[in-house]
PDB file of C-alpha atoms (C1' of nucleotides) in Angstrom:
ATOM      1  CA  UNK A 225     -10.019 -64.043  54.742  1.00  0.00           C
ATOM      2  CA  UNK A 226     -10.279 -63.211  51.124  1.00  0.00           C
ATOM      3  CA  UNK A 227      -9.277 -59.465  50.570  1.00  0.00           C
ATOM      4  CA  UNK A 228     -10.575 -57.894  47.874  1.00  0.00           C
ATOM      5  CA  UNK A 229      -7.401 -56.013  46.097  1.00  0.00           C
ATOM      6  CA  UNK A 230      -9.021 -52.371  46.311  1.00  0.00           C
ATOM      7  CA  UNK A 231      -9.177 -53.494  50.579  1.00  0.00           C
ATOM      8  CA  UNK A 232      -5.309 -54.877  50.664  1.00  0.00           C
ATOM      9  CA  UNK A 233      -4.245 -51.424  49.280  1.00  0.00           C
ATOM     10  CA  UNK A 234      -6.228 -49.656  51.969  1.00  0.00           C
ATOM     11  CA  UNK A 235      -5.251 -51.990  54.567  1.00  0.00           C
ATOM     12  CA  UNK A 236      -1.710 -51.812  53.451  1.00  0.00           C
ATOM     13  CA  UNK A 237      -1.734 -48.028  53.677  1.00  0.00           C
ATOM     14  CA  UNK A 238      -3.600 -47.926  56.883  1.00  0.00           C
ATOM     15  CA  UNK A 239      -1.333 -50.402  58.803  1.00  0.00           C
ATOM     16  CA  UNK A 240       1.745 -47.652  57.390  1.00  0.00           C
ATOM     17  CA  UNK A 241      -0.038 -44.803  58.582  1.00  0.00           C
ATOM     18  CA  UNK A 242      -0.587 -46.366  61.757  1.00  0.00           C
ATOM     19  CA  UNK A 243       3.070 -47.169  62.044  1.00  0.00           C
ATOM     20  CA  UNK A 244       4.310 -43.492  60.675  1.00  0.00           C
ATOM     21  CA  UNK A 245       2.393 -42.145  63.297  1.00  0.00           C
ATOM     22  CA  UNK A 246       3.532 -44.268  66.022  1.00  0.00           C
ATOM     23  CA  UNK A 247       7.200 -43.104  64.982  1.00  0.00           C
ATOM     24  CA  UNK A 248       5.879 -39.681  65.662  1.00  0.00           C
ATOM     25  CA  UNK A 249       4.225 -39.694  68.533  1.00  0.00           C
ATOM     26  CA  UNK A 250       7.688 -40.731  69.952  1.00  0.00           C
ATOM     27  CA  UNK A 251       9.193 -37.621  68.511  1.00  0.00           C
ATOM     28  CA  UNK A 252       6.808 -35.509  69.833  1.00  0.00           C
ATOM     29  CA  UNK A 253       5.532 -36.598  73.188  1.00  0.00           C
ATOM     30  CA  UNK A 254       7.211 -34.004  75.113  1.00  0.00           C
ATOM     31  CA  UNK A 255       4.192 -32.143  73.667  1.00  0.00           C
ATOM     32  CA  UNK A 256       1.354 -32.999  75.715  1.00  0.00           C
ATOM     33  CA  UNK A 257      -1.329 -31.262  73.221  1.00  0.00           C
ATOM     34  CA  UNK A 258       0.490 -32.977  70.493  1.00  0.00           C
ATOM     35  CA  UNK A 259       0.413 -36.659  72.425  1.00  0.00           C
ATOM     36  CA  UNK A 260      -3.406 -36.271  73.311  1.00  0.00           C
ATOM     37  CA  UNK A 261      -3.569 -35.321  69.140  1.00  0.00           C
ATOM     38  CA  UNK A 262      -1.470 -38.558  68.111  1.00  0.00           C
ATOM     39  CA  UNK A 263      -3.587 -40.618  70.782  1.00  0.00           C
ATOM     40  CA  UNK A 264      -6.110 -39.723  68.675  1.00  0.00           C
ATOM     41  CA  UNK A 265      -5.018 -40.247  65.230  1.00  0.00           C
ATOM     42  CA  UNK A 266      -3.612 -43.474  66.944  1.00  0.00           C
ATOM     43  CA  UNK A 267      -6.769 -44.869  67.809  1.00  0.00           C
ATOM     44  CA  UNK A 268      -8.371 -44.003  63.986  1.00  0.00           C
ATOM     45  CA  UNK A 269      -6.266 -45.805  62.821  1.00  0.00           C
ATOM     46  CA  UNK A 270      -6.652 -48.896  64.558  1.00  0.00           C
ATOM     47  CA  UNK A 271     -10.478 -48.370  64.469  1.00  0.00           C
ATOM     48  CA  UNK A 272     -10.172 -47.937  60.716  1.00  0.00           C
ATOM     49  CA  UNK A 273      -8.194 -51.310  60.498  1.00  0.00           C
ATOM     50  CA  UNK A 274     -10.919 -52.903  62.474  1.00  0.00           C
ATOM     51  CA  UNK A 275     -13.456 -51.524  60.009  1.00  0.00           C
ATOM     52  CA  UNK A 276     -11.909 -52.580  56.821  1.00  0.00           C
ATOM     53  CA  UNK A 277     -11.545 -56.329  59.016  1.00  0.00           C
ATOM     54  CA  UNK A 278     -15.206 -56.063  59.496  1.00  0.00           C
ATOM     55  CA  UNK A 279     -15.490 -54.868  55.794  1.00  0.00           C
ATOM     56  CA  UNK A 280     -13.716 -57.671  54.175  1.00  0.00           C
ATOM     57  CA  UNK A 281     -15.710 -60.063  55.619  1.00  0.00           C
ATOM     58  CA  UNK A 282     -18.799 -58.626  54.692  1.00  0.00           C
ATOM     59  CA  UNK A 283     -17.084 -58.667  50.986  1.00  0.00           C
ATOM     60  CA  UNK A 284     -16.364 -62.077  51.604  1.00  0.00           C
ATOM     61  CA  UNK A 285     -19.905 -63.547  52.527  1.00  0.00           C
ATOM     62  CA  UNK A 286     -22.882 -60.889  51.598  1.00  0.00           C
ATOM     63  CA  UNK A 287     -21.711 -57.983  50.042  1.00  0.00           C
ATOM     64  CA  UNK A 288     -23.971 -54.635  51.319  1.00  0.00           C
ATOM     65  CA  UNK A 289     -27.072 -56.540  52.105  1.00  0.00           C
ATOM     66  CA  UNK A 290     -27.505 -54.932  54.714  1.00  0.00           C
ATOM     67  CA  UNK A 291     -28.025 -51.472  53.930  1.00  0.00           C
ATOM     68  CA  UNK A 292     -31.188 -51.235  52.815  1.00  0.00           C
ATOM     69  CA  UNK A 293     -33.196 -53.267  55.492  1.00  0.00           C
ATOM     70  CA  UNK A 294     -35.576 -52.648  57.794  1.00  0.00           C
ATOM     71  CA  UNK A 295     -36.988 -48.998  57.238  1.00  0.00           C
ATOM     72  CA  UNK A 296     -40.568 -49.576  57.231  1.00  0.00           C
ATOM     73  CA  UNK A 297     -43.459 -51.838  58.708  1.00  0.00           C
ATOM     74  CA  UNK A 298     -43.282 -53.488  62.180  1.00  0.00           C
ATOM     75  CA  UNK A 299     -43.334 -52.208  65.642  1.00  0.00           C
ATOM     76  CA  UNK A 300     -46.023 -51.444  68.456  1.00  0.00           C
ATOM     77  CA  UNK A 301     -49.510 -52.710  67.246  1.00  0.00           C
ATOM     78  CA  UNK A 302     -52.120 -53.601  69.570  1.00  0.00           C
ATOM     79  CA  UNK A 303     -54.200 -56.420  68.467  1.00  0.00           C
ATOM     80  CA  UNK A 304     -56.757 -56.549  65.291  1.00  0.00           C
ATOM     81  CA  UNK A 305     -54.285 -54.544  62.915  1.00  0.00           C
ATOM     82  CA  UNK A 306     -51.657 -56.664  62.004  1.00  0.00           C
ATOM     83  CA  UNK A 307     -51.097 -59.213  59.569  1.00  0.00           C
ATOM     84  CA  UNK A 308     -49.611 -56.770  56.465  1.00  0.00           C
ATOM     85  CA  UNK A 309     -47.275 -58.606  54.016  1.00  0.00           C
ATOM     86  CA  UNK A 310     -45.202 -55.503  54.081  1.00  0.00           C
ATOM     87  CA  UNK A 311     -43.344 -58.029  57.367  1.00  0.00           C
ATOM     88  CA  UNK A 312     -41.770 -60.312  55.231  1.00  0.00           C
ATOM     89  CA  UNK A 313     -38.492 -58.735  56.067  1.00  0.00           C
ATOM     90  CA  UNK A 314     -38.116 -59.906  59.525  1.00  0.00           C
ATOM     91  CA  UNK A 315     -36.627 -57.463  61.785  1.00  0.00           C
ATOM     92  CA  UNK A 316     -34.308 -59.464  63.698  1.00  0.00           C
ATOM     93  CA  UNK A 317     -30.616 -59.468  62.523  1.00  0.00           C
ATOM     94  CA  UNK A 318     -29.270 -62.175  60.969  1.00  0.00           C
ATOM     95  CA  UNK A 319     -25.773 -62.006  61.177  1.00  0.00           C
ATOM     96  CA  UNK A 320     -24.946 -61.066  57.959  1.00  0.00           C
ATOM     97  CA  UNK A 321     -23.462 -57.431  58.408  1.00  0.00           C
ATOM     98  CA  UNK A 322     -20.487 -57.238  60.182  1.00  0.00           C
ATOM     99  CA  UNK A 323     -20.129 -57.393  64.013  1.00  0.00           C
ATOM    100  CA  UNK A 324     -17.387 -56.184  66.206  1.00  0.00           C
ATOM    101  CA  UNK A 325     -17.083 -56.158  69.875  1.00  0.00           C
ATOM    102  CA  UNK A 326     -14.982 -54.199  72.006  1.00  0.00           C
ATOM    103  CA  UNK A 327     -14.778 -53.511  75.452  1.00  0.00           C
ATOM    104  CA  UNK A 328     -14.720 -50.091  76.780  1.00  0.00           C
ATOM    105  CA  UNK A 329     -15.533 -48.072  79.667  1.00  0.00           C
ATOM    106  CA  UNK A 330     -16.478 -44.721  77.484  1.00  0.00           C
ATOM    107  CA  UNK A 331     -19.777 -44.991  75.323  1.00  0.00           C
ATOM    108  CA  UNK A 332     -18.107 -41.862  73.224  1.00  0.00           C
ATOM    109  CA  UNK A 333     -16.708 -43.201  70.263  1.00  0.00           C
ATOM    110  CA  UNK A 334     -16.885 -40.034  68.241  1.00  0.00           C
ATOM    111  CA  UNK A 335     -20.226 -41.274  66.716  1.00  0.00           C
ATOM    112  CA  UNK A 336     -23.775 -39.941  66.543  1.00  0.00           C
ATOM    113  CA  UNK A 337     -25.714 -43.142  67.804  1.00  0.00           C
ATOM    114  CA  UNK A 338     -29.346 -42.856  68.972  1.00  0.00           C
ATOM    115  CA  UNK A 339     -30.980 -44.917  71.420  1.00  0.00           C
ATOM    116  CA  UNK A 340     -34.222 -47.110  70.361  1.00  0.00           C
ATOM    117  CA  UNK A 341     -34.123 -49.711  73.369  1.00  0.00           C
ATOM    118  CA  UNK A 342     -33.526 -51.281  76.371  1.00  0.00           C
ATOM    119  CA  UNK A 343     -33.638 -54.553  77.232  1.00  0.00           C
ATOM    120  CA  UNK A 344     -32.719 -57.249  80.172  1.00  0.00           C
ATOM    121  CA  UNK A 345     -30.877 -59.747  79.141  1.00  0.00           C
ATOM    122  CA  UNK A 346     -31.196 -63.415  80.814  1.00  0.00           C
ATOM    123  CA  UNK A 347     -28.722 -64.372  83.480  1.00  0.00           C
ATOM    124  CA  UNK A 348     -27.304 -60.551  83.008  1.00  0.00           C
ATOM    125  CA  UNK A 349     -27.105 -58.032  85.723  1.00  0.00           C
ATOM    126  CA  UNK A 350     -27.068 -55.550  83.376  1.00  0.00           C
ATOM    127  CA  UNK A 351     -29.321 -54.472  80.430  1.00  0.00           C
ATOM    128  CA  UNK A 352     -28.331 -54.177  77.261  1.00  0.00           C
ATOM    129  CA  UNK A 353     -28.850 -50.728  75.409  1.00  0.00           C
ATOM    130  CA  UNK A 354     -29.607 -50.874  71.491  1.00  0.00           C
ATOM    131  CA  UNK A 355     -28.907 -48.084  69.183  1.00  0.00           C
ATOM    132  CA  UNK A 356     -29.036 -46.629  66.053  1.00  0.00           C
ATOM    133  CA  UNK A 357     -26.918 -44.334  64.150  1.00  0.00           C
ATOM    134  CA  UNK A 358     -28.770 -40.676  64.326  1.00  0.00           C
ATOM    135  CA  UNK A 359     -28.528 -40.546  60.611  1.00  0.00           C
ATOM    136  CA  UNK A 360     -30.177 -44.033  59.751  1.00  0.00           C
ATOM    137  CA  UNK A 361     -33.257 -42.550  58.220  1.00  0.00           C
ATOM    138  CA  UNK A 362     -31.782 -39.178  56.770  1.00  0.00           C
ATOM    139  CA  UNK A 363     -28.944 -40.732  55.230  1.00  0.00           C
ATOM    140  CA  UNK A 364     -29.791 -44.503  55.182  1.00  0.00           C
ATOM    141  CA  UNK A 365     -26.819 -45.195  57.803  1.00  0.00           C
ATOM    142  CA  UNK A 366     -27.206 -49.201  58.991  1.00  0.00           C
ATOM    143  CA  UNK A 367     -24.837 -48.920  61.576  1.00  0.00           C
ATOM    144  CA  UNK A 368     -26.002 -50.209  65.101  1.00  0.00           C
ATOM    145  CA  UNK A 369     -24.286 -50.345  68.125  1.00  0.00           C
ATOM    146  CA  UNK A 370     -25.231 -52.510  71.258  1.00  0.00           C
ATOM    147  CA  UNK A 371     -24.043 -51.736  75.205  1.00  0.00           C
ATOM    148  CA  UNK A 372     -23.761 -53.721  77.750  1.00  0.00           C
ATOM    149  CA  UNK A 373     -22.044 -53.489  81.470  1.00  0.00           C
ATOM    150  CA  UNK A 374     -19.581 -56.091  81.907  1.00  0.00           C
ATOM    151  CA  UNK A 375     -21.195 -58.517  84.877  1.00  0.00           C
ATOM    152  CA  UNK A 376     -17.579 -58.271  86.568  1.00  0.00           C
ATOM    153  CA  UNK A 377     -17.322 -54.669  86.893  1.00  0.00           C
ATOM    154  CA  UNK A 378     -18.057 -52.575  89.989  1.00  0.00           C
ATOM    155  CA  UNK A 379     -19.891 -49.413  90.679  1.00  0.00           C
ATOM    156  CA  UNK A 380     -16.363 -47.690  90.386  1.00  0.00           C
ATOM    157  CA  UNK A 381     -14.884 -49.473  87.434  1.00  0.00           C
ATOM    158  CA  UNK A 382     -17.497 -48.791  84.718  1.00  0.00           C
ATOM    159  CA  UNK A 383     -17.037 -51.093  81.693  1.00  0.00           C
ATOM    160  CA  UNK A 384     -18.999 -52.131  78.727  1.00  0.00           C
ATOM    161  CA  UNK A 385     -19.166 -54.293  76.312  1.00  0.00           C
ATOM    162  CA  UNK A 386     -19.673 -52.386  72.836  1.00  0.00           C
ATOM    163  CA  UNK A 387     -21.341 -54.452  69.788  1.00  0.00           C
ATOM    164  CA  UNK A 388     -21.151 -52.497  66.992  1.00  0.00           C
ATOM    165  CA  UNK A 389     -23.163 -53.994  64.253  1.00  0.00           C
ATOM    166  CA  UNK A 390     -22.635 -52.894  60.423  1.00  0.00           C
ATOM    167  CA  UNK A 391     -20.848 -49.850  59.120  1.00  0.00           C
ATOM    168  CA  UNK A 392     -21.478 -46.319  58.855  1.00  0.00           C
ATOM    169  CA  UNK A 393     -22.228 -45.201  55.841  1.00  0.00           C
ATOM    170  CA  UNK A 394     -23.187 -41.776  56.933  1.00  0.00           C
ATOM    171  CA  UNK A 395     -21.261 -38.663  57.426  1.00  0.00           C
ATOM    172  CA  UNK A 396     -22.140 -36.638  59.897  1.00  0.00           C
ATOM    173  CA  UNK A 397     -22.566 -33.329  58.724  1.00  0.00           C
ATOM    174  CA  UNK A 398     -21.708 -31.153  61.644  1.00  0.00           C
ATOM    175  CA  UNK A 399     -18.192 -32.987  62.106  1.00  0.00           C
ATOM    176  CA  UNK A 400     -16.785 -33.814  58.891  1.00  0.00           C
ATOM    177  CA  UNK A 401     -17.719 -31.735  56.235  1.00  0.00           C
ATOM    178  CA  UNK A 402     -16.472 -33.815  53.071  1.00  0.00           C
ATOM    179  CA  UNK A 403     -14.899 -32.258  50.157  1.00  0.00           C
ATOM    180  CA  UNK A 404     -14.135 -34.614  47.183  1.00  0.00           C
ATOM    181  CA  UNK A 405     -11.666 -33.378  44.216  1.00  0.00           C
ATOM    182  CA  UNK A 406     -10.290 -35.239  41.449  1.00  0.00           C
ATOM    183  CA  UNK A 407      -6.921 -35.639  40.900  1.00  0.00           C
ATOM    184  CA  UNK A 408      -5.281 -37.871  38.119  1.00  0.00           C
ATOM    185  CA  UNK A 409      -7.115 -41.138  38.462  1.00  0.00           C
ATOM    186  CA  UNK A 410      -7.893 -40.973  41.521  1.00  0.00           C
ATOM    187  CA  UNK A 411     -10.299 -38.766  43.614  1.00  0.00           C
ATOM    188  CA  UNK A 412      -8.633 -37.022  46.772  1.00  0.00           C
ATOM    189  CA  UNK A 413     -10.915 -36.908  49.857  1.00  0.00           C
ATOM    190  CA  UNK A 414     -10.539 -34.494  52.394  1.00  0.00           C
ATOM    191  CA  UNK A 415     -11.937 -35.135  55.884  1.00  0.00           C
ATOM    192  CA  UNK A 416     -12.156 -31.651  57.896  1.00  0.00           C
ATOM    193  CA  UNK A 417     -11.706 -29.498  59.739  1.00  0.00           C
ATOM    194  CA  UNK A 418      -8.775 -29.746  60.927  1.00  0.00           C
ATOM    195  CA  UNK A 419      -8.053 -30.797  64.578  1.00  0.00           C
ATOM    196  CA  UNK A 420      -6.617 -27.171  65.504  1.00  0.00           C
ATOM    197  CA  UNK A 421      -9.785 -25.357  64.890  1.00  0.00           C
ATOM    198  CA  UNK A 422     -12.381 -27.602  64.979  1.00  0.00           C
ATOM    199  CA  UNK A 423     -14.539 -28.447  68.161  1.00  0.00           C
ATOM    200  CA  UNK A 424     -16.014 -31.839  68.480  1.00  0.00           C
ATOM    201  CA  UNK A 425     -20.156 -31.723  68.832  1.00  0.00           C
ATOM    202  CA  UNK A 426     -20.643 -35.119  68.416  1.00  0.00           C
ATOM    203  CA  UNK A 427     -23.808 -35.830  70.130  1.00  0.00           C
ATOM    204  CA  UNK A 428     -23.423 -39.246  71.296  1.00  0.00           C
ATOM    205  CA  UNK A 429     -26.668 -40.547  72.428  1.00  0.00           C
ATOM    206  CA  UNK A 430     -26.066 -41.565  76.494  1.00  0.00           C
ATOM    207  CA  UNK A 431     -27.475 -44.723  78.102  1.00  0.00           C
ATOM    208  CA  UNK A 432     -30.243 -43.470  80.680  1.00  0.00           C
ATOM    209  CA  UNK A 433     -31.430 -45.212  83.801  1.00  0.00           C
ATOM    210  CA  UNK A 434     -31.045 -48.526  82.968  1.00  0.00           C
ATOM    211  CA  UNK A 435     -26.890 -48.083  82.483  1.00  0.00           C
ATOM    212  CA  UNK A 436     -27.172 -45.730  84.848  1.00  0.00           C
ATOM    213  CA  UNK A 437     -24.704 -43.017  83.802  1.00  0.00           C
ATOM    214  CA  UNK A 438     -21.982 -44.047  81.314  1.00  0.00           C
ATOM    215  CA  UNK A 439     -18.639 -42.409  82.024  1.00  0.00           C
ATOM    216  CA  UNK A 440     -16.829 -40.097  79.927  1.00  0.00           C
ATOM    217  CA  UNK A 441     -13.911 -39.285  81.684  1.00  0.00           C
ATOM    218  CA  UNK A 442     -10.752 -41.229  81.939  1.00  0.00           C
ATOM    219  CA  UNK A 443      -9.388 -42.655  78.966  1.00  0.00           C
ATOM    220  CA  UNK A 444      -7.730 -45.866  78.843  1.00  0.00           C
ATOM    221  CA  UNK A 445     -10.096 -47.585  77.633  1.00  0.00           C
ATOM    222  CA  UNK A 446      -8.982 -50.375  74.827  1.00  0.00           C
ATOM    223  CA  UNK A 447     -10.564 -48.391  72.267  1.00  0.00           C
ATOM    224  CA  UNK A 448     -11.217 -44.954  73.004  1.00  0.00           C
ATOM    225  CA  UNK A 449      -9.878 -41.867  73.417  1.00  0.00           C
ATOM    226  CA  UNK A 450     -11.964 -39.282  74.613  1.00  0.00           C
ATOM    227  CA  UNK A 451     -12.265 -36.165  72.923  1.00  0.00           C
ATOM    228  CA  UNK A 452     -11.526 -33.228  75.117  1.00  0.00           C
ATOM    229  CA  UNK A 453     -14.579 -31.098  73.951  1.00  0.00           C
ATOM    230  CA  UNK A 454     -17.201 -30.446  75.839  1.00  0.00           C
ATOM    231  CA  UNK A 455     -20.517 -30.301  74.043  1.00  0.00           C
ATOM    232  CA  UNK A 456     -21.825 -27.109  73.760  1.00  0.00           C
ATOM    233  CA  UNK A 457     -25.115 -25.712  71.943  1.00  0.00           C
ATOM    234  CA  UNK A 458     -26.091 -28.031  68.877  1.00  0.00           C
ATOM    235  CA  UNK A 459     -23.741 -26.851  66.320  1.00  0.00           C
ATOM    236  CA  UNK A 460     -26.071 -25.105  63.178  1.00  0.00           C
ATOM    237  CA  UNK A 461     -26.055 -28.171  60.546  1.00  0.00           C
ATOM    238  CA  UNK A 462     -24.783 -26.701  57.509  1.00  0.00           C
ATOM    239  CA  UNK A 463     -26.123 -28.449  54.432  1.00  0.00           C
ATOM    240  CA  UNK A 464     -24.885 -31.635  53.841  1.00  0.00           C
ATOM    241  CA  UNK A 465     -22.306 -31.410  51.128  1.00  0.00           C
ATOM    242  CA  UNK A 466     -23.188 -33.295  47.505  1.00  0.00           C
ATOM    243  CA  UNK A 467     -20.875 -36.246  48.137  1.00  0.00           C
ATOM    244  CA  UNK A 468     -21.561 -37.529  44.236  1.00  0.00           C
ATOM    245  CA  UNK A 469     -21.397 -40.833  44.296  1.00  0.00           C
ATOM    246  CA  UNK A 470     -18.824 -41.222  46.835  1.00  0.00           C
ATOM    247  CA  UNK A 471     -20.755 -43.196  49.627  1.00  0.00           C
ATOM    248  CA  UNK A 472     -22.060 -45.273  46.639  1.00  0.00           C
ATOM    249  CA  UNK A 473     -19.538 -45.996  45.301  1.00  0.00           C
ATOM    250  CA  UNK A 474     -18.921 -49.767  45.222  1.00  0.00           C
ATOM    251  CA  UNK A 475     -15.177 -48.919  46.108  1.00  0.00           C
ATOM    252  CA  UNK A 476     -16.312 -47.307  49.136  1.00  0.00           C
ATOM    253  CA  UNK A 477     -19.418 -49.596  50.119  1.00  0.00           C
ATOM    254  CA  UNK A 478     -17.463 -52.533  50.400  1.00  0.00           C
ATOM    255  CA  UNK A 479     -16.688 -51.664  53.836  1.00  0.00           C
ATOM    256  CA  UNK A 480     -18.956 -49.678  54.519  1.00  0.00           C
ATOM    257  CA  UNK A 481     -17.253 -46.307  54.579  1.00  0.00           C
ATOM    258  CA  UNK A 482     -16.245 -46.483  58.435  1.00  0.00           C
ATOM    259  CA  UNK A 483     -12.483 -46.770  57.597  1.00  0.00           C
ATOM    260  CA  UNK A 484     -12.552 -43.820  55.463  1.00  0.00           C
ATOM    261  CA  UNK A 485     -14.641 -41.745  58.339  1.00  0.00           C
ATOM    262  CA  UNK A 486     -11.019 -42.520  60.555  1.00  0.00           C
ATOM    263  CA  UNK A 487      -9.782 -40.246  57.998  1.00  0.00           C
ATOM    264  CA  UNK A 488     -11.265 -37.219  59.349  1.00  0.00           C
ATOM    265  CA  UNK A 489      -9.879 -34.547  61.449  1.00  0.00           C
ATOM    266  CA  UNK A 490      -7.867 -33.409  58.782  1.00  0.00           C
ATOM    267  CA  UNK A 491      -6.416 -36.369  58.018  1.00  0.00           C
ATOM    268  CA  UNK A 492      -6.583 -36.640  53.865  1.00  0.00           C
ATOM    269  CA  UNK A 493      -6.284 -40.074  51.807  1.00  0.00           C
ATOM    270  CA  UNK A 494      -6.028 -40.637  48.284  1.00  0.00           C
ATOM    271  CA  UNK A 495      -7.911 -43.956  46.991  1.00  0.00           C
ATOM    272  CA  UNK A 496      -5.705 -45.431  44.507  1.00  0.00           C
ATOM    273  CA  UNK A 497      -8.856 -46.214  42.457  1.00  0.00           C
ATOM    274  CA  UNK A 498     -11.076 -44.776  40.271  1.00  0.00           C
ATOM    275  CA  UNK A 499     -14.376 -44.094  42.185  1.00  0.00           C
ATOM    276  CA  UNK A 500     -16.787 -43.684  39.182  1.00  0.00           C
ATOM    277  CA  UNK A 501     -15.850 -47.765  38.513  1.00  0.00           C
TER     278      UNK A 501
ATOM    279  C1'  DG B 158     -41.949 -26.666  69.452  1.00  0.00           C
ATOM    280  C1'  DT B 159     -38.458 -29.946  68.495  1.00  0.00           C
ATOM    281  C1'  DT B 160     -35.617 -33.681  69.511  1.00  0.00           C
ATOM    282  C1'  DA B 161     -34.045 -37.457  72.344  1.00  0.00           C
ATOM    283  C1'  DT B 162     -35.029 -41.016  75.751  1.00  0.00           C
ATOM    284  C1'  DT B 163     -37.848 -44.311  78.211  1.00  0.00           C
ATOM    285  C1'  DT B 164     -40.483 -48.252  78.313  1.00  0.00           C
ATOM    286  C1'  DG B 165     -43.976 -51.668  77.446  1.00  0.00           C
ATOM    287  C1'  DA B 166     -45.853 -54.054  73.585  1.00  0.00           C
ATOM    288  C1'  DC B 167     -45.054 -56.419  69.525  1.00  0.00           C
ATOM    289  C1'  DC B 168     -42.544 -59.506  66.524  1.00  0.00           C
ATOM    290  C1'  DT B 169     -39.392 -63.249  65.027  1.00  0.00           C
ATOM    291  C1'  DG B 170     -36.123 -67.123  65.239  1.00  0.00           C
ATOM    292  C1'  DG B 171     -34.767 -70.962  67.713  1.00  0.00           C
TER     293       DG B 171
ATOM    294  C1'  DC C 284     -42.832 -70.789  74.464  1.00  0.00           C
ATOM    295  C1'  DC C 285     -38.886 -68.025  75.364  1.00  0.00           C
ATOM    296  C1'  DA C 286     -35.362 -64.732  74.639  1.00  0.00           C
ATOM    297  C1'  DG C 287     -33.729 -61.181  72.017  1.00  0.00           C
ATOM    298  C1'  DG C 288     -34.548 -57.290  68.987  1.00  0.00           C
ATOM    299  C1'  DT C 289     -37.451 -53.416  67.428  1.00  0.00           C
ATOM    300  C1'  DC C 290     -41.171 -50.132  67.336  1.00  0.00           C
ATOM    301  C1'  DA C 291     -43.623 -46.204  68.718  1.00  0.00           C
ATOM    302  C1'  DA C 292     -46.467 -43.698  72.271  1.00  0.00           C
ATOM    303  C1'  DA C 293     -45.470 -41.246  76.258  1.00  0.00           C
ATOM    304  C1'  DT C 294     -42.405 -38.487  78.535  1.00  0.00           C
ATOM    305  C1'  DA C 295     -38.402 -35.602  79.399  1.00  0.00           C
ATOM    306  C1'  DA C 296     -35.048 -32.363  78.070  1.00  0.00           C
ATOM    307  C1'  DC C 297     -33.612 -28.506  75.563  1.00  0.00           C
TER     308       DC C 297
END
DNA sequence: GTTATTTGACCTGG
DNA sequence: CCAGGTCAAATAAC
């Protein structure tokens, strides 16, 4: 895989992290609220990894292309009103974001995701959910995610097959406020707030009939770690903070900004490059 | 009233 | 033509 040198420094200092907080999470598991904390940075940081992977080969064979499609034209038409050139971006993927599937048996992954459809698959018990991110038209997010039960599991053993396609390159306002100061060279971006005061209101978007009910309990998952919050009223979204050029940045776009979305929960990370380019 | 989900139709690539 | 992916009207939930 060719790494682009920007994506070998964040990979290097993502891999560290990950092991520096691995070292303490055996110092501190005698402290359960601390352990359930370190599960979690844990599991950011091997999501991040996975989401610089996915990055670096989007750097390596179509660079962002993805961003920008879709948006307009298509969808339900009865007959006598089609036939607009505004189709000539077809709507069906084409493989050229990046894809990564996991296997999990929570649909929470911390993410806003909205559902847009449900389909039967052939020769699949199961149908497959398709979603969006909730920000793909506010904020021009790509990301997609697609769930499907596993056709081994059980009625008691809920699993599913997770394909998340593209990055986020949304923040969601509500749960990571972003604050972005400049430093010598480099620009310091803080994720927050921080895991001691804040209260998780993700809304993730939960598969209906079809999945049937999509557990959220019980960790263990290969993935996940649930968050222990429990959804309350929709938080007031505060206005979304003037992130500058951050999220288009090239720097940042490369991979999507996924990795650096790990970062939050207080969780801060100098880039060791200049983000203006 | 607003937002999210459901679901059948529509569309495209193979 | 078929299977998979997406749209958007209808409906449900808040």
């Amino acid at each position: 895989m060719a790494w682009p040198p920007p994506l070998m420094q964040v990979m290097d200092d993502l891999i560290k992290g990950q092991e520096f907080a691995t070292q303490l999470q055996g110092l501190l598991r005698d402290n359960p609220k601390v352990g359930l904390l370190m599960d979690q940075i844990l599991q950011r940081f091997s999501r991040a990894i996975d989401a610089a992977k996915a990055g670096a080969g989007e750097w390596s064979s179509d660079v962002q292309s993805e961003v920008t499609y879709g948006g307009s034209g298509g969808g339900k038409r009865k007959s006598g009103a089609g036939g607009d050139s505004s189709r000539g971006a077809c709507r069906r993927r084409t493989q050229q974001s990046s894809v990564v599937t996991k296997t999990m048996n929570t649909l929470d992954d911390g993410q806003a995701w909205r559902k847009y459809g449900q389909k039967y698959i052939h020769n699949s018990k199961h149908p497959r959910a398709y979603f969006r991110c909730t920000h793909k038209y506010d904020q021009q997010c790509a990301a997609q995610r697609q769930v499907q039960r596993c056709e081994d599991d059980d009625d008691d053993k809920d699993t599913f097959r997770v394909t998340y396609i593209g990055v986020h390159t949304c923040r969601d306002p509500a749960a990571a406020p972003v604050h972005v100061t400049r430093t010598a060279g480099c620009h310091l971006i803080s994720f927050g707030p921080t895991p001691t005061t804040t209260t998780s209101t993700t809304t993730t978007a939960q598969v209906g009939s079809g999945l049937q009910s999509l557990k959220r309990e019980s960790g263990g998952d290969q993935e996940e770690v649930l968050s222990s919050s429990t959804p309350a009223a929709t938080p007031p979204a505060p206005a979304w903070p003037d992130l500058g050029d951050v999220t288009s940045a090239p720097h940042c776009c490369y991979a999507g900004v996924d990795f650096l979305e790990d970062y939050t929960q207080g969780l801060e990370y100098i880039l060791p490059f200049d983000l203006d380019g």
